[in-house]
PDB file of C-alpha atoms and ligand atoms in Angstrom:
ATOM      1  CA  UNK A   1      85.131  90.461  98.087  1.00 59.00           C
ATOM      2  CA  UNK A   2      87.128  87.297  98.569  1.00 62.00           C
ATOM      3  CA  UNK A   3      85.099  84.115  98.528  1.00 56.00           C
ATOM      4  CA  UNK A   4      87.546  81.498  99.812  1.00 54.00           C
ATOM      5  CA  UNK A   5      86.170  80.087 103.042  1.00 58.00           C
ATOM      6  CA  UNK A   6      89.431  78.631 104.356  1.00 66.00           C
ATOM      7  CA  UNK A   7      91.291  81.944 104.411  1.00 84.00           C
ATOM      8  CA  UNK A   8      93.081  82.561 107.725  1.00 88.00           C
ATOM      9  CA  UNK A   9      91.489  85.188 110.011  1.00 89.00           C
ATOM     10  CA  UNK A  10      94.724  87.240 110.005  1.00 89.00           C
ATOM     11  CA  UNK A  11      94.698  87.255 106.190  1.00 93.00           C
ATOM     12  CA  UNK A  12      91.040  88.321 106.180  1.00 93.00           C
ATOM     13  CA  UNK A  13      92.008  91.315 108.292  1.00 94.00           C
ATOM     14  CA  UNK A  14      94.914  92.246 105.993  1.00 95.00           C
ATOM     15  CA  UNK A  15      92.703  91.799 102.926  1.00 95.00           C
ATOM     16  CA  UNK A  16      90.111  94.071 104.484  1.00 94.00           C
ATOM     17  CA  UNK A  17      92.803  96.640 105.256  1.00 95.00           C
ATOM     18  CA  UNK A  18      94.152  96.327 101.707  1.00 97.00           C
ATOM     19  CA  UNK A  19      97.718  95.295 102.595  1.00 97.00           C
ATOM     20  CA  UNK A  20      97.083  91.851 101.100  1.00 97.00           C
ATOM     21  CA  UNK A  21      95.542  91.513  97.651  1.00 97.00           C
ATOM     22  CA  UNK A  22      94.806  88.563  95.325  1.00 97.00           C
ATOM     23  CA  UNK A  23      97.432  89.065  92.642  1.00 98.00           C
ATOM     24  CA  UNK A  24      96.712  87.401  89.321  1.00 98.00           C
ATOM     25  CA  UNK A  25      99.678  88.781  87.400  1.00 98.00           C
ATOM     26  CA  UNK A  26     102.001  91.742  87.182  1.00 98.00           C
ATOM     27  CA  UNK A  27     104.097  92.857  84.254  1.00 98.00           C
ATOM     28  CA  UNK A  28     105.802  95.905  82.811  1.00 98.00           C
ATOM     29  CA  UNK A  29     104.580  96.832  79.357  1.00 98.00           C
ATOM     30  CA  UNK A  30     103.084  99.626  77.280  1.00 98.00           C
ATOM     31  CA  UNK A  31      99.529 100.766  77.983  1.00 98.00           C
ATOM     32  CA  UNK A  32      97.762  99.777  74.798  1.00 98.00           C
ATOM     33  CA  UNK A  33      94.378 101.470  75.040  1.00 98.00           C
ATOM     34  CA  UNK A  34      92.553 104.618  76.047  1.00 98.00           C
ATOM     35  CA  UNK A  35      93.991 108.017  76.956  1.00 98.00           C
ATOM     36  CA  UNK A  36      97.349 106.690  78.176  1.00 98.00           C
ATOM     37  CA  UNK A  37      98.016 104.614  75.067  1.00 98.00           C
ATOM     38  CA  UNK A  38     101.712 104.381  74.310  1.00 98.00           C
ATOM     39  CA  UNK A  39     102.970 105.080  77.819  1.00 98.00           C
ATOM     40  CA  UNK A  40     105.165 102.584  79.635  1.00 98.00           C
ATOM     41  CA  UNK A  41     103.236 101.230  82.622  1.00 98.00           C
ATOM     42  CA  UNK A  42     103.522  98.482  85.186  1.00 98.00           C
ATOM     43  CA  UNK A  43     100.316  96.439  85.273  1.00 98.00           C
ATOM     44  CA  UNK A  44      98.951  94.936  88.472  1.00 98.00           C
ATOM     45  CA  UNK A  45      96.049  92.610  87.722  1.00 98.00           C
ATOM     46  CA  UNK A  46      93.954  91.590  90.695  1.00 98.00           C
ATOM     47  CA  UNK A  47      91.811  88.468  90.722  1.00 97.00           C
ATOM     48  CA  UNK A  48      88.074  88.545  91.380  1.00 97.00           C
ATOM     49  CA  UNK A  49      85.156  89.831  89.344  1.00 97.00           C
ATOM     50  CA  UNK A  50      81.412  89.235  89.523  1.00 97.00           C
ATOM     51  CA  UNK A  51      80.359  91.678  86.798  1.00 96.00           C
ATOM     52  CA  UNK A  52      79.965  88.835  84.302  1.00 95.00           C
ATOM     53  CA  UNK A  53      80.563  90.344  80.837  1.00 95.00           C
ATOM     54  CA  UNK A  54      79.903  87.536  78.345  1.00 94.00           C
ATOM     55  CA  UNK A  55      82.745  88.716  76.079  1.00 93.00           C
ATOM     56  CA  UNK A  56      85.274  89.100  78.928  1.00 96.00           C
ATOM     57  CA  UNK A  57      88.794  88.255  77.725  1.00 92.00           C
ATOM     58  CA  UNK A  58      90.149  87.604  81.250  1.00 96.00           C
ATOM     59  CA  UNK A  59      87.603  85.131  82.598  1.00 97.00           C
ATOM     60  CA  UNK A  60      90.418  83.390  84.464  1.00 97.00           C
ATOM     61  CA  UNK A  61      90.443  86.462  86.711  1.00 97.00           C
ATOM     62  CA  UNK A  62      86.900  85.924  87.977  1.00 97.00           C
ATOM     63  CA  UNK A  63      87.628  83.471  90.784  1.00 96.00           C
ATOM     64  CA  UNK A  64      89.696  85.422  93.280  1.00 95.00           C
ATOM     65  CA  UNK A  65      90.493  82.353  95.339  1.00 94.00           C
ATOM     66  CA  UNK A  66      92.841  80.879  92.719  1.00 95.00           C
ATOM     67  CA  UNK A  67      95.088  83.942  92.818  1.00 96.00           C
ATOM     68  CA  UNK A  68      97.659  84.174  95.617  1.00 96.00           C
ATOM     69  CA  UNK A  69      97.164  86.688  98.366  1.00 96.00           C
ATOM     70  CA  UNK A  70     100.187  88.957  98.049  1.00 97.00           C
ATOM     71  CA  UNK A  71     101.495  91.714 100.296  1.00 97.00           C
ATOM     72  CA  UNK A  72     101.242  95.184  98.767  1.00 98.00           C
ATOM     73  CA  UNK A  73     104.822  95.847  99.908  1.00 97.00           C
ATOM     74  CA  UNK A  74     105.996  92.894  97.793  1.00 98.00           C
ATOM     75  CA  UNK A  75     104.098  94.256  94.796  1.00 98.00           C
ATOM     76  CA  UNK A  76     105.688  97.647  95.368  1.00 98.00           C
ATOM     77  CA  UNK A  77     109.159  96.081  95.410  1.00 98.00           C
ATOM     78  CA  UNK A  78     108.470  94.543  92.014  1.00 98.00           C
ATOM     79  CA  UNK A  79     107.282  97.871  90.621  1.00 98.00           C
ATOM     80  CA  UNK A  80     110.409  99.598  91.929  1.00 98.00           C
ATOM     81  CA  UNK A  81     112.628  96.900  90.405  1.00 98.00           C
ATOM     82  CA  UNK A  82     111.574  98.249  86.993  1.00 98.00           C
ATOM     83  CA  UNK A  83     111.837 101.697  85.441  1.00 97.00           C
ATOM     84  CA  UNK A  84     108.088 102.217  85.704  1.00 97.00           C
ATOM     85  CA  UNK A  85     106.806 105.686  86.492  1.00 98.00           C
ATOM     86  CA  UNK A  86     103.135 104.674  86.251  1.00 98.00           C
ATOM     87  CA  UNK A  87     101.109 101.719  87.439  1.00 98.00           C
ATOM     88  CA  UNK A  88      97.811 100.488  85.980  1.00 98.00           C
ATOM     89  CA  UNK A  89      95.694  98.589  88.502  1.00 98.00           C
ATOM     90  CA  UNK A  90      93.227  96.376  86.678  1.00 98.00           C
ATOM     91  CA  UNK A  91      91.457  93.065  87.006  1.00 96.00           C
ATOM     92  CA  UNK A  92      89.109  91.422  87.331  1.00 96.00           C
ATOM     93  CA  UNK A  93      87.373  94.265  89.121  1.00 98.00           C
ATOM     94  CA  UNK A  94      90.050  95.903  91.271  1.00 98.00           C
ATOM     95  CA  UNK A  95      87.606  97.971  93.310  1.00 98.00           C
ATOM     96  CA  UNK A  96      86.326  94.812  94.981  1.00 97.00           C
ATOM     97  CA  UNK A  97      89.292  95.494  97.278  1.00 98.00           C
ATOM     98  CA  UNK A  98      90.486  98.298  99.466  1.00 98.00           C
ATOM     99  CA  UNK A  99      93.202  99.936  97.350  1.00 98.00           C
ATOM    100  CA  UNK A 100      94.118 102.644  99.855  1.00 98.00           C
ATOM    101  CA  UNK A 101      97.333 101.015 101.072  1.00 98.00           C
ATOM    102  CA  UNK A 102      98.551 100.043  97.605  1.00 98.00           C
ATOM    103  CA  UNK A 103      98.106 103.503  96.135  1.00 98.00           C
ATOM    104  CA  UNK A 104      99.551 105.177  99.231  1.00 98.00           C
ATOM    105  CA  UNK A 105     102.710 103.105  98.891  1.00 98.00           C
ATOM    106  CA  UNK A 106     102.949 103.758  95.148  1.00 98.00           C
ATOM    107  CA  UNK A 107     102.482 107.482  95.515  1.00 98.00           C
ATOM    108  CA  UNK A 108     105.027 107.625  98.340  1.00 98.00           C
ATOM    109  CA  UNK A 109     107.458 106.248  95.741  1.00 98.00           C
ATOM    110  CA  UNK A 110     106.399 108.896  93.175  1.00 98.00           C
ATOM    111  CA  UNK A 111     104.666 106.363  90.933  1.00 98.00           C
ATOM    112  CA  UNK A 112     101.571 107.585  89.071  1.00 98.00           C
ATOM    113  CA  UNK A 113      98.463 105.544  89.810  1.00 98.00           C
ATOM    114  CA  UNK A 114      95.983 104.621  87.076  1.00 98.00           C
ATOM    115  CA  UNK A 115      92.965 102.368  87.515  1.00 98.00           C
ATOM    116  CA  UNK A 116      90.708 100.554  85.067  1.00 98.00           C
ATOM    117  CA  UNK A 117      87.347  99.768  86.606  1.00 98.00           C
ATOM    118  CA  UNK A 118      83.756  98.938  85.808  1.00 98.00           C
ATOM    119  CA  UNK A 119      82.841 101.356  88.589  1.00 98.00           C
ATOM    120  CA  UNK A 120      80.497  98.862  90.205  1.00 98.00           C
ATOM    121  CA  UNK A 121      82.181  99.113  93.625  1.00 98.00           C
ATOM    122  CA  UNK A 122      83.026 101.962  95.963  1.00 98.00           C
ATOM    123  CA  UNK A 123      86.138 103.906  95.008  1.00 98.00           C
ATOM    124  CA  UNK A 124      89.123 103.425  97.299  1.00 98.00           C
ATOM    125  CA  UNK A 125      92.684 104.592  96.773  1.00 98.00           C
ATOM    126  CA  UNK A 126      94.257 107.766  95.462  1.00 98.00           C
ATOM    127  CA  UNK A 127      94.277 107.940  91.668  1.00 98.00           C
ATOM    128  CA  UNK A 128      95.962 110.095  89.070  1.00 98.00           C
ATOM    129  CA  UNK A 129      93.801 108.613  86.332  1.00 98.00           C
ATOM    130  CA  UNK A 130      90.483 106.781  86.496  1.00 98.00           C
ATOM    131  CA  UNK A 131      89.396 104.893  83.406  1.00 98.00           C
ATOM    132  CA  UNK A 132      85.749 103.958  83.815  1.00 98.00           C
ATOM    133  CA  UNK A 133      84.549 101.168  81.557  1.00 98.00           C
ATOM    134  CA  UNK A 134      80.917 100.631  82.559  1.00 98.00           C
ATOM    135  CA  UNK A 135      79.161  97.341  82.037  1.00 97.00           C
ATOM    136  CA  UNK A 136      75.429  96.824  81.514  1.00 96.00           C
ATOM    137  CA  UNK A 137      75.322  93.933  83.956  1.00 95.00           C
ATOM    138  CA  UNK A 138      76.419  96.047  86.981  1.00 97.00           C
ATOM    139  CA  UNK A 139      76.179  99.790  86.526  1.00 97.00           C
ATOM    140  CA  UNK A 140      78.773 102.139  88.039  1.00 98.00           C
ATOM    141  CA  UNK A 141      78.232 104.077  91.243  1.00 98.00           C
ATOM    142  CA  UNK A 142      77.533 107.779  90.664  1.00 97.00           C
ATOM    143  CA  UNK A 143      80.671 108.833  92.598  1.00 98.00           C
ATOM    144  CA  UNK A 144      82.799 107.127  89.947  1.00 98.00           C
ATOM    145  CA  UNK A 145      80.969 108.779  87.045  1.00 98.00           C
ATOM    146  CA  UNK A 146      81.713 112.036  88.877  1.00 98.00           C
ATOM    147  CA  UNK A 147      85.432 111.322  89.231  1.00 98.00           C
ATOM    148  CA  UNK A 148      86.223 109.464  85.995  1.00 98.00           C
ATOM    149  CA  UNK A 149      88.919 110.983  83.778  1.00 98.00           C
ATOM    150  CA  UNK A 150      88.024 108.720  80.891  1.00 98.00           C
ATOM    151  CA  UNK A 151      84.866 106.854  79.891  1.00 98.00           C
ATOM    152  CA  UNK A 152      85.650 103.807  77.771  1.00 98.00           C
ATOM    153  CA  UNK A 153      82.696 102.037  76.184  1.00 98.00           C
ATOM    154  CA  UNK A 154      83.330  98.618  74.690  1.00 98.00           C
ATOM    155  CA  UNK A 155      81.317  98.338  71.492  1.00 98.00           C
ATOM    156  CA  UNK A 156      80.089  94.826  70.769  1.00 97.00           C
ATOM    157  CA  UNK A 157      77.106  95.666  68.563  1.00 97.00           C
ATOM    158  CA  UNK A 158      75.165  98.618  67.131  1.00 97.00           C
ATOM    159  CA  UNK A 159      73.031  99.012  70.242  1.00 97.00           C
ATOM    160  CA  UNK A 160      76.158  99.934  72.171  1.00 98.00           C
ATOM    161  CA  UNK A 161      76.228 103.366  70.516  1.00 98.00           C
ATOM    162  CA  UNK A 162      72.896 104.160  72.220  1.00 98.00           C
ATOM    163  CA  UNK A 163      74.253 102.790  75.504  1.00 97.00           C
ATOM    164  CA  UNK A 164      77.401 104.892  75.063  1.00 98.00           C
ATOM    165  CA  UNK A 165      75.371 108.097  74.760  1.00 98.00           C
ATOM    166  CA  UNK A 166      73.357 107.200  77.862  1.00 98.00           C
ATOM    167  CA  UNK A 167      76.560 106.643  79.828  1.00 98.00           C
ATOM    168  CA  UNK A 168      78.164 109.834  78.514  1.00 98.00           C
ATOM    169  CA  UNK A 169      75.312 111.844  80.080  1.00 98.00           C
ATOM    170  CA  UNK A 170      76.335 110.568  83.533  1.00 98.00           C
ATOM    171  CA  UNK A 171      80.019 111.527  83.570  1.00 98.00           C
ATOM    172  CA  UNK A 172      81.568 114.850  84.528  1.00 98.00           C
ATOM    173  CA  UNK A 173      82.091 117.425  81.734  1.00 98.00           C
ATOM    174  CA  UNK A 174      85.889 117.010  81.679  1.00 98.00           C
ATOM    175  CA  UNK A 175      85.764 113.272  81.114  1.00 98.00           C
ATOM    176  CA  UNK A 176      87.269 112.035  77.824  1.00 98.00           C
ATOM    177  CA  UNK A 177      84.956 109.793  75.810  1.00 99.00           C
ATOM    178  CA  UNK A 178      86.225 106.682  74.040  1.00 99.00           C
ATOM    179  CA  UNK A 179      84.620 103.962  71.959  1.00 98.00           C
ATOM    180  CA  UNK A 180      86.618 100.746  71.748  1.00 98.00           C
ATOM    181  CA  UNK A 181      85.745  97.756  69.566  1.00 98.00           C
ATOM    182  CA  UNK A 182      85.308  94.494  71.447  1.00 97.00           C
ATOM    183  CA  UNK A 183      88.285  92.527  70.164  1.00 97.00           C
ATOM    184  CA  UNK A 184      86.437  89.578  68.620  1.00 96.00           C
ATOM    185  CA  UNK A 185      84.083  91.990  66.792  1.00 97.00           C
ATOM    186  CA  UNK A 186      86.724  94.506  65.723  1.00 97.00           C
ATOM    187  CA  UNK A 187      86.366  93.871  61.988  1.00 97.00           C
ATOM    188  CA  UNK A 188      82.598  94.360  62.134  1.00 97.00           C
ATOM    189  CA  UNK A 189      82.194  97.231  64.582  1.00 98.00           C
ATOM    190  CA  UNK A 190      85.528  98.952  63.854  1.00 98.00           C
ATOM    191  CA  UNK A 191      84.294 100.705  60.691  1.00 98.00           C
ATOM    192  CA  UNK A 192      81.019 101.607  62.449  1.00 98.00           C
ATOM    193  CA  UNK A 193      82.995 103.280  65.241  1.00 98.00           C
ATOM    194  CA  UNK A 194      85.076 105.237  62.710  1.00 98.00           C
ATOM    195  CA  UNK A 195      81.900 106.561  61.074  1.00 98.00           C
ATOM    196  CA  UNK A 196      80.324 107.296  64.468  1.00 98.00           C
ATOM    197  CA  UNK A 197      83.326 109.256  65.747  1.00 98.00           C
ATOM    198  CA  UNK A 198      83.473 111.265  62.510  1.00 98.00           C
ATOM    199  CA  UNK A 199      79.804 112.155  62.920  1.00 98.00           C
ATOM    200  CA  UNK A 200      80.081 112.696  66.708  1.00 98.00           C
ATOM    201  CA  UNK A 201      83.547 114.118  67.364  1.00 98.00           C
ATOM    202  CA  UNK A 202      83.105 114.412  71.113  1.00 98.00           C
ATOM    203  CA  UNK A 203      84.008 110.693  71.008  1.00 99.00           C
ATOM    204  CA  UNK A 204      87.435 109.236  70.228  1.00 98.00           C
ATOM    205  CA  UNK A 205      88.352 105.743  69.148  1.00 98.00           C
ATOM    206  CA  UNK A 206      90.407 103.530  71.435  1.00 98.00           C
ATOM    207  CA  UNK A 207      92.130 100.471  69.992  1.00 98.00           C
ATOM    208  CA  UNK A 208      93.774  97.627  71.863  1.00 97.00           C
ATOM    209  CA  UNK A 209      97.105  98.431  70.251  1.00 97.00           C
ATOM    210  CA  UNK A 210      99.017  95.991  72.490  1.00 97.00           C
ATOM    211  CA  UNK A 211      97.157  93.140  70.807  1.00 97.00           C
ATOM    212  CA  UNK A 212      98.231  94.347  67.362  1.00 96.00           C
ATOM    213  CA  UNK A 213     101.900  94.326  68.378  1.00 96.00           C
ATOM    214  CA  UNK A 214     101.673  91.154  70.495  1.00 96.00           C
ATOM    215  CA  UNK A 215     102.637  92.519  73.865  1.00 97.00           C
ATOM    216  CA  UNK A 216     100.719  91.893  77.102  1.00 96.00           C
TER     217      UNK A 216
HETATM  218  S1  LIG B   1      84.275  93.785  84.364  1.00 65.40           S
HETATM  219 FE1  LIG B   1      86.155  93.313  83.243  1.00 65.40          FE
HETATM  220  S2  LIG B   1      87.014  91.476  84.254  1.00 65.40           S
HETATM  221 FE2  LIG B   1      84.881  91.679  84.927  1.00 65.40          FE
HETATM  222  S3  LIG B   1      83.718  90.369  83.512  1.00 65.40           S
HETATM  223 FE3  LIG B   1      83.684  92.464  82.662  1.00 65.40          FE
HETATM  224  S4  LIG B   1      85.438  92.590  81.238  1.00 65.40           S
HETATM  225 FE4  LIG B   1      85.734  90.765  82.581  1.00 65.40          FE
END
């Protein structure tokens, strides 16, 4: 969903087709959290999100209209200018857009495609790894619970352990389960997560390691 009213009709068509996307930032770094922690990955962050998490650490992504509409082919050229073998598409909420063209172009260049999503919108694109991080304000669609490779629950307070168990019942049996402290609460909930994972070893802890080593 792109809310700018003065967007050109031809751009609306390309946005709908997914060959033009609101690009907030792109950078080559190390994936810091979840299953793929430690792997080099090129991040593509798309603008636009209406999920409204109060603790969101990328609120500047919410308004899609302030992020330039960028051709997927230009994004691909940037990816290929680096040594990246994997791309993480994130946001914002990237599934507000049709990601078919972007992932097709990436896969044609033998780049692995990873997505980080709240799951609140229909799945588009072809993915090697789906990290589902559900939010209470807009629950995921069942098709994404079914396809998720990884369920990542952000733990802000004690109630989130109950929420995590409810969400874990909805994913497929092969899905990895992660609890990740919300960054501003890490000192408080971190030890609680350690105890919880020790008592419930189907869960694993995910840390935002990139923030500890000051990389994006
Ligand atoms: S879904 Fe992600 S980008 Fe959107 S408000 Fe929540 S944390 Fe922020």
